[in-house]
Amino acid sequence: MTETVIPAGSPRDPRRSPSVWHDRGVFPSTSPETGRDPWADGAPDGPAGPAGGPAPEPRPAPADDAGSRRERGPRRFRKGGQPRRSEDDDVEPDEEPIEPVEVRRPLSLTVAGFAALLGVGLVLGAQTAGPGHRLPFAIIVFGVQLLFVLAWTMAMRPPALLLVALTSGVVAAAADVAAVQTDVAGLAPLGFVALGGFLLGVLGQLVRRVDRVRVTDSLGTTLLIVVGVVAFATLITLSRIPAGTQAITVCLVATGVALTVARLTDAVLAWPRLAPQVPRGAAGVVVGAMVGTLTSALLGSYLVGFTPTSAALIGLVTAATAVLADLAVGYAEAGRLMAGEPPTMWIARHMQGPLGGFALAAPAAYAMCVLFL
């Protein structure tokens, strides 16, 4: 009987039948197509079998932005459907540098001279005051008050400028009369005069239909000018108490020296600038207050009733108050210019600072004299 030979690899080969291997309880460990590379186009992603050769090396992760995107979290979308710009794309525009205002040396020297003359006039006027002889000093103070009213009304320009100026002049005269004629020297009569003048100025603006709309804008201006003119009258009241004339001399000399030195320092070295829009320097403010305090301490060693320590303390308070008030006036003027308001009268703008400094130093001198002398 002829034996039929079935070639290996034929579909009829019983060795390829799974049932044959299943009956034997084993499975082939090798493929009958050994030697052929079934993955000729590329290596498989998974690990190879134990008999399929050595395991392929792990492939490096693709270099993409998946990791960085995963660290930043998912992208958020705006309400309009567009994704939010990343942090790298948020580039803020550079701010335009603000050019500092030029410091004019002739102007600083002029203001310094005015402050020195104002201090000398008030100090010499205080020396003329005596018991029962206050009228000359009151006349000098009234002249300074009129300058204050002129400078501050022209610089601040309240709605009813003429009405505020006339009311402030009447209040100045009434405050001087009250300071001279009252039996007991005190601040109560001056307070009543200031309150009456403020109410009179507000009512006068309410009567006029044109100024009624801006009456709220003029409340602060009217109050500031009225209080300023009344503050000068405290010098007359101070001259009526014991050691008042010496206190006026110490305080006003310290104030005048501080304002003058501060402006002179700005003319030479306006550094460091406190604000680009304000032509003032911190060196002038500090040096002016220090020189004014030193001057008051020197005066205290020669005046009766004072010591260098007490005079330096009083001079420090008044000098620092004056230079800060002068600096605040500069900031206020810069704010008005930045707001678009037209510049006011030249002479009124630059008289405003020294006058404001002396007006604020006067009640400070009265308070320090009453508390420490």
PDB file of N, CA and C in Angstrom, residues 75-144:
ATOM      1  N   ARG A  75      -7.072  73.895  29.520  1.00  0.00           N
ATOM      2  CA  ARG A  75      -7.314  75.253  29.032  1.00  0.00           C
ATOM      3  C   ARG A  75      -8.754  75.640  29.286  1.00  0.00           C
ATOM      4  N   ARG A  76      -8.918  76.822  29.805  1.00  0.00           N
ATOM      5  CA  ARG A  76     -10.258  77.321  30.099  1.00  0.00           C
ATOM      6  C   ARG A  76     -10.739  78.186  28.951  1.00  0.00           C
ATOM      7  N   PHE A  77     -12.007  78.183  28.771  1.00  0.00           N
ATOM      8  CA  PHE A  77     -12.605  78.935  27.677  1.00  0.00           C
ATOM      9  C   PHE A  77     -13.396  80.087  28.247  1.00  0.00           C
ATOM     10  N   ARG A  78     -13.403  81.183  27.510  1.00  0.00           N
ATOM     11  CA  ARG A  78     -14.209  82.338  27.896  1.00  0.00           C
ATOM     12  C   ARG A  78     -15.664  82.112  27.525  1.00  0.00           C
ATOM     13  N   LYS A  79     -16.473  83.053  27.943  1.00  0.00           N
ATOM     14  CA  LYS A  79     -17.898  82.939  27.628  1.00  0.00           C
ATOM     15  C   LYS A  79     -18.143  83.011  26.126  1.00  0.00           C
ATOM     16  N   GLY A  80     -17.314  83.723  25.408  1.00  0.00           N
ATOM     17  CA  GLY A  80     -17.502  83.843  23.969  1.00  0.00           C
ATOM     18  C   GLY A  80     -17.039  82.632  23.190  1.00  0.00           C
ATOM     19  N   GLY A  81     -16.430  81.638  23.881  1.00  0.00           N
ATOM     20  CA  GLY A  81     -16.004  80.437  23.200  1.00  0.00           C
ATOM     21  C   GLY A  81     -14.537  80.439  22.849  1.00  0.00           C
ATOM     22  N   GLN A  82     -13.811  81.542  23.062  1.00  0.00           N
ATOM     23  CA  GLN A  82     -12.405  81.602  22.723  1.00  0.00           C
ATOM     24  C   GLN A  82     -11.584  81.225  23.945  1.00  0.00           C
ATOM     25  N   PRO A  83     -10.516  80.486  23.757  1.00  0.00           N
ATOM     26  CA  PRO A  83      -9.702  80.101  24.912  1.00  0.00           C
ATOM     27  C   PRO A  83      -8.993  81.310  25.488  1.00  0.00           C
ATOM     28  N   ARG A  84      -8.756  81.217  26.812  1.00  0.00           N
ATOM     29  CA  ARG A  84      -8.068  82.304  27.490  1.00  0.00           C
ATOM     30  C   ARG A  84      -6.609  82.324  27.080  1.00  0.00           C
ATOM     31  N   ARG A  85      -6.061  83.518  26.987  1.00  0.00           N
ATOM     32  CA  ARG A  85      -4.661  83.659  26.601  1.00  0.00           C
ATOM     33  C   ARG A  85      -3.782  83.112  27.704  1.00  0.00           C
ATOM     34  N   SER A  86      -2.722  82.456  27.312  1.00  0.00           N
ATOM     35  CA  SER A  86      -1.809  81.883  28.287  1.00  0.00           C
ATOM     36  C   SER A  86      -1.039  82.997  28.987  1.00  0.00           C
ATOM     37  N   GLU A  87      -0.337  82.587  30.069  1.00  0.00           N
ATOM     38  CA  GLU A  87       0.408  83.574  30.836  1.00  0.00           C
ATOM     39  C   GLU A  87       1.551  84.162  30.033  1.00  0.00           C
ATOM     40  N   ASP A  88       2.118  83.343  29.121  1.00  0.00           N
ATOM     41  CA  ASP A  88       3.211  83.862  28.309  1.00  0.00           C
ATOM     42  C   ASP A  88       2.757  84.936  27.343  1.00  0.00           C
ATOM     43  N   ASP A  89       1.460  84.868  26.942  1.00  0.00           N
ATOM     44  CA  ASP A  89       0.950  85.837  25.975  1.00  0.00           C
ATOM     45  C   ASP A  89       0.487  87.134  26.608  1.00  0.00           C
ATOM     46  N   ASP A  90       0.295  87.130  27.955  1.00  0.00           N
ATOM     47  CA  ASP A  90      -0.192  88.329  28.632  1.00  0.00           C
ATOM     48  C   ASP A  90       0.976  89.278  28.849  1.00  0.00           C
ATOM     49  N   VAL A  91       1.217  90.127  27.932  1.00  0.00           N
ATOM     50  CA  VAL A  91       2.306  91.095  28.006  1.00  0.00           C
ATOM     51  C   VAL A  91       1.694  92.474  28.227  1.00  0.00           C
ATOM     52  N   GLU A  92       1.976  93.049  29.395  1.00  0.00           N
ATOM     53  CA  GLU A  92       1.420  94.357  29.722  1.00  0.00           C
ATOM     54  C   GLU A  92       2.199  95.434  28.977  1.00  0.00           C
ATOM     55  N   PRO A  93       1.494  96.414  28.473  1.00  0.00           N
ATOM     56  CA  PRO A  93       2.206  97.500  27.780  1.00  0.00           C
ATOM     57  C   PRO A  93       3.011  98.334  28.758  1.00  0.00           C
ATOM     58  N   ASP A  94       4.138  98.783  28.343  1.00  0.00           N
ATOM     59  CA  ASP A  94       4.998  99.603  29.189  1.00  0.00           C
ATOM     60  C   ASP A  94       4.350 100.958  29.431  1.00  0.00           C
ATOM     61  N   GLU A  95       4.420 101.409  30.707  1.00  0.00           N
ATOM     62  CA  GLU A  95       3.863 102.711  31.052  1.00  0.00           C
ATOM     63  C   GLU A  95       4.786 103.816  30.556  1.00  0.00           C
ATOM     64  N   GLU A  96       4.166 104.855  30.108  1.00  0.00           N
ATOM     65  CA  GLU A  96       4.947 105.985  29.614  1.00  0.00           C
ATOM     66  C   GLU A  96       5.594 106.714  30.787  1.00  0.00           C
ATOM     67  N   PRO A  97       6.873 106.962  30.739  1.00  0.00           N
ATOM     68  CA  PRO A  97       7.530 107.659  31.853  1.00  0.00           C
ATOM     69  C   PRO A  97       7.035 109.101  31.961  1.00  0.00           C
ATOM     70  N   ILE A  98       6.849 109.532  33.201  1.00  0.00           N
ATOM     71  CA  ILE A  98       6.384 110.887  33.462  1.00  0.00           C
ATOM     72  C   ILE A  98       7.597 111.797  33.609  1.00  0.00           C
ATOM     73  N   GLU A  99       7.668 112.801  32.795  1.00  0.00           N
ATOM     74  CA  GLU A  99       8.781 113.738  32.866  1.00  0.00           C
ATOM     75  C   GLU A  99       8.595 114.661  34.066  1.00  0.00           C
ATOM     76  N   PRO A 100       9.598 114.778  34.921  1.00  0.00           N
ATOM     77  CA  PRO A 100       9.464 115.654  36.090  1.00  0.00           C
ATOM     78  C   PRO A 100       9.394 117.116  35.689  1.00  0.00           C
ATOM     79  N   VAL A 101       8.651 117.863  36.491  1.00  0.00           N
ATOM     80  CA  VAL A 101       8.522 119.297  36.254  1.00  0.00           C
ATOM     81  C   VAL A 101       9.848 119.976  36.569  1.00  0.00           C
ATOM     82  N   GLU A 102      10.216 120.897  35.741  1.00  0.00           N
ATOM     83  CA  GLU A 102      11.493 121.600  35.926  1.00  0.00           C
ATOM     84  C   GLU A 102      11.426 122.501  37.156  1.00  0.00           C
ATOM     85  N   VAL A 103      12.479 122.471  37.942  1.00  0.00           N
ATOM     86  CA  VAL A 103      12.602 123.337  39.112  1.00  0.00           C
ATOM     87  C   VAL A 103      13.277 124.632  38.669  1.00  0.00           C
ATOM     88  N   ARG A 104      12.544 125.714  38.768  1.00  0.00           N
ATOM     89  CA  ARG A 104      13.076 127.009  38.345  1.00  0.00           C
ATOM     90  C   ARG A 104      13.750 127.697  39.529  1.00  0.00           C
ATOM     91  N   ARG A 105      15.039 127.876  39.427  1.00  0.00           N
ATOM     92  CA  ARG A 105      15.805 128.444  40.534  1.00  0.00           C
ATOM     93  C   ARG A 105      15.424 129.893  40.853  1.00  0.00           C
ATOM     94  N   PRO A 106      15.249 130.762  39.862  1.00  0.00           N
ATOM     95  CA  PRO A 106      14.841 132.129  40.221  1.00  0.00           C
ATOM     96  C   PRO A 106      13.516 132.178  40.977  1.00  0.00           C
ATOM     97  N   LEU A 107      12.589 131.291  40.603  1.00  0.00           N
ATOM     98  CA  LEU A 107      11.308 131.264  41.305  1.00  0.00           C
ATOM     99  C   LEU A 107      11.482 130.807  42.750  1.00  0.00           C
ATOM    100  N   SER A 108      12.299 129.773  42.976  1.00  0.00           N
ATOM    101  CA  SER A 108      12.531 129.303  44.340  1.00  0.00           C
ATOM    102  C   SER A 108      13.199 130.376  45.191  1.00  0.00           C
ATOM    103  N   LEU A 109      14.121 131.106  44.591  1.00  0.00           N
ATOM    104  CA  LEU A 109      14.776 132.187  45.333  1.00  0.00           C
ATOM    105  C   LEU A 109      13.797 133.312  45.663  1.00  0.00           C
ATOM    106  N   THR A 110      12.888 133.592  44.752  1.00  0.00           N
ATOM    107  CA  THR A 110      11.896 134.647  45.002  1.00  0.00           C
ATOM    108  C   THR A 110      10.951 134.257  46.129  1.00  0.00           C
ATOM    109  N   VAL A 111      10.483 133.024  46.106  1.00  0.00           N
ATOM    110  CA  VAL A 111       9.584 132.564  47.170  1.00  0.00           C
ATOM    111  C   VAL A 111      10.307 132.539  48.514  1.00  0.00           C
ATOM    112  N   ALA A 112      11.587 132.161  48.510  1.00  0.00           N
ATOM    113  CA  ALA A 112      12.362 132.177  49.749  1.00  0.00           C
ATOM    114  C   ALA A 112      12.483 133.593  50.299  1.00  0.00           C
ATOM    115  N   GLY A 113      12.712 134.568  49.427  1.00  0.00           N
ATOM    116  CA  GLY A 113      12.780 135.954  49.883  1.00  0.00           C
ATOM    117  C   GLY A 113      11.454 136.445  50.445  1.00  0.00           C
ATOM    118  N   PHE A 114      10.357 136.056  49.816  1.00  0.00           N
ATOM    119  CA  PHE A 114       9.058 136.462  50.332  1.00  0.00           C
ATOM    120  C   PHE A 114       8.788 135.858  51.716  1.00  0.00           C
ATOM    121  N   ALA A 115       9.157 134.593  51.912  1.00  0.00           N
ATOM    122  CA  ALA A 115       8.967 133.959  53.218  1.00  0.00           C
ATOM    123  C   ALA A 115       9.807 134.652  54.287  1.00  0.00           C
ATOM    124  N   ALA A 116      11.040 135.041  53.935  1.00  0.00           N
ATOM    125  CA  ALA A 116      11.881 135.737  54.905  1.00  0.00           C
ATOM    126  C   ALA A 116      11.305 137.105  55.271  1.00  0.00           C
ATOM    127  N   LEU A 117      10.822 137.858  54.280  1.00  0.00           N
ATOM    128  CA  LEU A 117      10.229 139.161  54.573  1.00  0.00           C
ATOM    129  C   LEU A 117       8.969 139.031  55.415  1.00  0.00           C
ATOM    130  N   LEU A 118       8.178 138.012  55.119  1.00  0.00           N
ATOM    131  CA  LEU A 118       6.952 137.812  55.889  1.00  0.00           C
ATOM    132  C   LEU A 118       7.271 137.496  57.350  1.00  0.00           C
ATOM    133  N   GLY A 119       8.268 136.643  57.575  1.00  0.00           N
ATOM    134  CA  GLY A 119       8.646 136.327  58.950  1.00  0.00           C
ATOM    135  C   GLY A 119       9.204 137.518  59.693  1.00  0.00           C
ATOM    136  N   VAL A 120      10.045 138.315  59.031  1.00  0.00           N
ATOM    137  CA  VAL A 120      10.625 139.503  59.678  1.00  0.00           C
ATOM    138  C   VAL A 120       9.532 140.508  60.037  1.00  0.00           C
ATOM    139  N   GLY A 121       8.569 140.715  59.124  1.00  0.00           N
ATOM    140  CA  GLY A 121       7.492 141.662  59.411  1.00  0.00           C
ATOM    141  C   GLY A 121       6.651 141.245  60.606  1.00  0.00           C
ATOM    142  N   LEU A 122       6.308 139.972  60.698  1.00  0.00           N
ATOM    143  CA  LEU A 122       5.491 139.514  61.824  1.00  0.00           C
ATOM    144  C   LEU A 122       6.274 139.562  63.140  1.00  0.00           C
ATOM    145  N   VAL A 123       7.553 139.222  63.105  1.00  0.00           N
ATOM    146  CA  VAL A 123       8.351 139.235  64.334  1.00  0.00           C
ATOM    147  C   VAL A 123       8.529 140.673  64.828  1.00  0.00           C
ATOM    148  N   LEU A 124       8.847 141.596  63.929  1.00  0.00           N
ATOM    149  CA  LEU A 124       8.986 142.990  64.346  1.00  0.00           C
ATOM    150  C   LEU A 124       7.657 143.574  64.815  1.00  0.00           C
ATOM    151  N   GLY A 125       6.566 143.179  64.171  1.00  0.00           N
ATOM    152  CA  GLY A 125       5.261 143.647  64.638  1.00  0.00           C
ATOM    153  C   GLY A 125       4.930 143.129  66.023  1.00  0.00           C
ATOM    154  N   ALA A 126       5.335 141.892  66.325  1.00  0.00           N
ATOM    155  CA  ALA A 126       5.078 141.357  67.669  1.00  0.00           C
ATOM    156  C   ALA A 126       5.876 142.107  68.723  1.00  0.00           C
ATOM    157  N   GLN A 127       7.038 142.635  68.370  1.00  0.00           N
ATOM    158  CA  GLN A 127       7.839 143.379  69.340  1.00  0.00           C
ATOM    159  C   GLN A 127       7.213 144.731  69.682  1.00  0.00           C
ATOM    160  N   THR A 128       6.358 145.249  68.818  1.00  0.00           N
ATOM    161  CA  THR A 128       5.695 146.521  69.109  1.00  0.00           C
ATOM    162  C   THR A 128       4.493 146.356  70.022  1.00  0.00           C
ATOM    163  N   ALA A 129       4.044 145.112  70.207  1.00  0.00           N
ATOM    164  CA  ALA A 129       2.859 144.884  71.038  1.00  0.00           C
ATOM    165  C   ALA A 129       3.235 144.993  72.511  1.00  0.00           C
ATOM    166  N   GLY A 130       2.336 145.561  73.294  1.00  0.00           N
ATOM    167  CA  GLY A 130       2.531 145.695  74.733  1.00  0.00           C
ATOM    168  C   GLY A 130       1.180 145.790  75.415  1.00  0.00           C
ATOM    169  N   PRO A 131       1.162 145.796  76.737  1.00  0.00           N
ATOM    170  CA  PRO A 131      -0.117 145.909  77.453  1.00  0.00           C
ATOM    171  C   PRO A 131      -0.847 147.202  77.092  1.00  0.00           C
ATOM    172  N   GLY A 132      -2.065 147.057  76.581  1.00  0.00           N
ATOM    173  CA  GLY A 132      -2.856 148.210  76.177  1.00  0.00           C
ATOM    174  C   GLY A 132      -2.384 148.843  74.888  1.00  0.00           C
ATOM    175  N   HIS A 133      -1.498 148.187  74.177  1.00  0.00           N
ATOM    176  CA  HIS A 133      -0.952 148.767  72.946  1.00  0.00           C
ATOM    177  C   HIS A 133      -0.840 147.648  71.893  1.00  0.00           C
ATOM    178  N   ARG A 134      -1.975 147.107  71.480  1.00  0.00           N
ATOM    179  CA  ARG A 134      -2.001 145.989  70.530  1.00  0.00           C
ATOM    180  C   ARG A 134      -2.378 146.425  69.108  1.00  0.00           C
ATOM    181  N   LEU A 135      -2.762 147.679  68.933  1.00  0.00           N
ATOM    182  CA  LEU A 135      -3.273 148.098  67.636  1.00  0.00           C
ATOM    183  C   LEU A 135      -2.226 148.004  66.520  1.00  0.00           C
ATOM    184  N   PRO A 136      -0.971 148.432  66.714  1.00  0.00           N
ATOM    185  CA  PRO A 136       0.002 148.308  65.605  1.00  0.00           C
ATOM    186  C   PRO A 136       0.198 146.855  65.148  1.00  0.00           C
ATOM    187  N   PHE A 137       0.306 145.955  66.111  1.00  0.00           N
ATOM    188  CA  PHE A 137       0.467 144.558  65.734  1.00  0.00           C
ATOM    189  C   PHE A 137      -0.778 144.033  65.028  1.00  0.00           C
ATOM    190  N   ALA A 138      -1.963 144.459  65.449  1.00  0.00           N
ATOM    191  CA  ALA A 138      -3.201 144.036  64.801  1.00  0.00           C
ATOM    192  C   ALA A 138      -3.264 144.533  63.358  1.00  0.00           C
ATOM    193  N   ILE A 139      -2.762 145.747  63.112  1.00  0.00           N
ATOM    194  CA  ILE A 139      -2.760 146.270  61.736  1.00  0.00           C
ATOM    195  C   ILE A 139      -1.834 145.432  60.848  1.00  0.00           C
ATOM    196  N   ILE A 140      -0.673 145.069  61.375  1.00  0.00           N
ATOM    197  CA  ILE A 140       0.252 144.242  60.588  1.00  0.00           C
ATOM    198  C   ILE A 140      -0.363 142.870  60.297  1.00  0.00           C
ATOM    199  N   VAL A 141      -0.982 142.293  61.298  1.00  0.00           N
ATOM    200  CA  VAL A 141      -1.627 140.986  61.102  1.00  0.00           C
ATOM    201  C   VAL A 141      -2.766 141.097  60.090  1.00  0.00           C
ATOM    202  N   PHE A 142      -3.512 142.192  60.141  1.00  0.00           N
ATOM    203  CA  PHE A 142      -4.610 142.359  59.180  1.00  0.00           C
ATOM    204  C   PHE A 142      -4.081 142.478  57.744  1.00  0.00           C
ATOM    205  N   GLY A 143      -2.954 143.145  57.567  1.00  0.00           N
ATOM    206  CA  GLY A 143      -2.364 143.210  56.227  1.00  0.00           C
ATOM    207  C   GLY A 143      -1.960 141.824  55.717  1.00  0.00           C
ATOM    208  N   VAL A 144      -1.394 140.990  56.594  1.00  0.00           N
ATOM    209  CA  VAL A 144      -1.033 139.626  56.191  1.00  0.00           C
ATOM    210  C   VAL A 144      -2.291 138.821  55.881  1.00  0.00           C
TER     211      VAL A 144
END
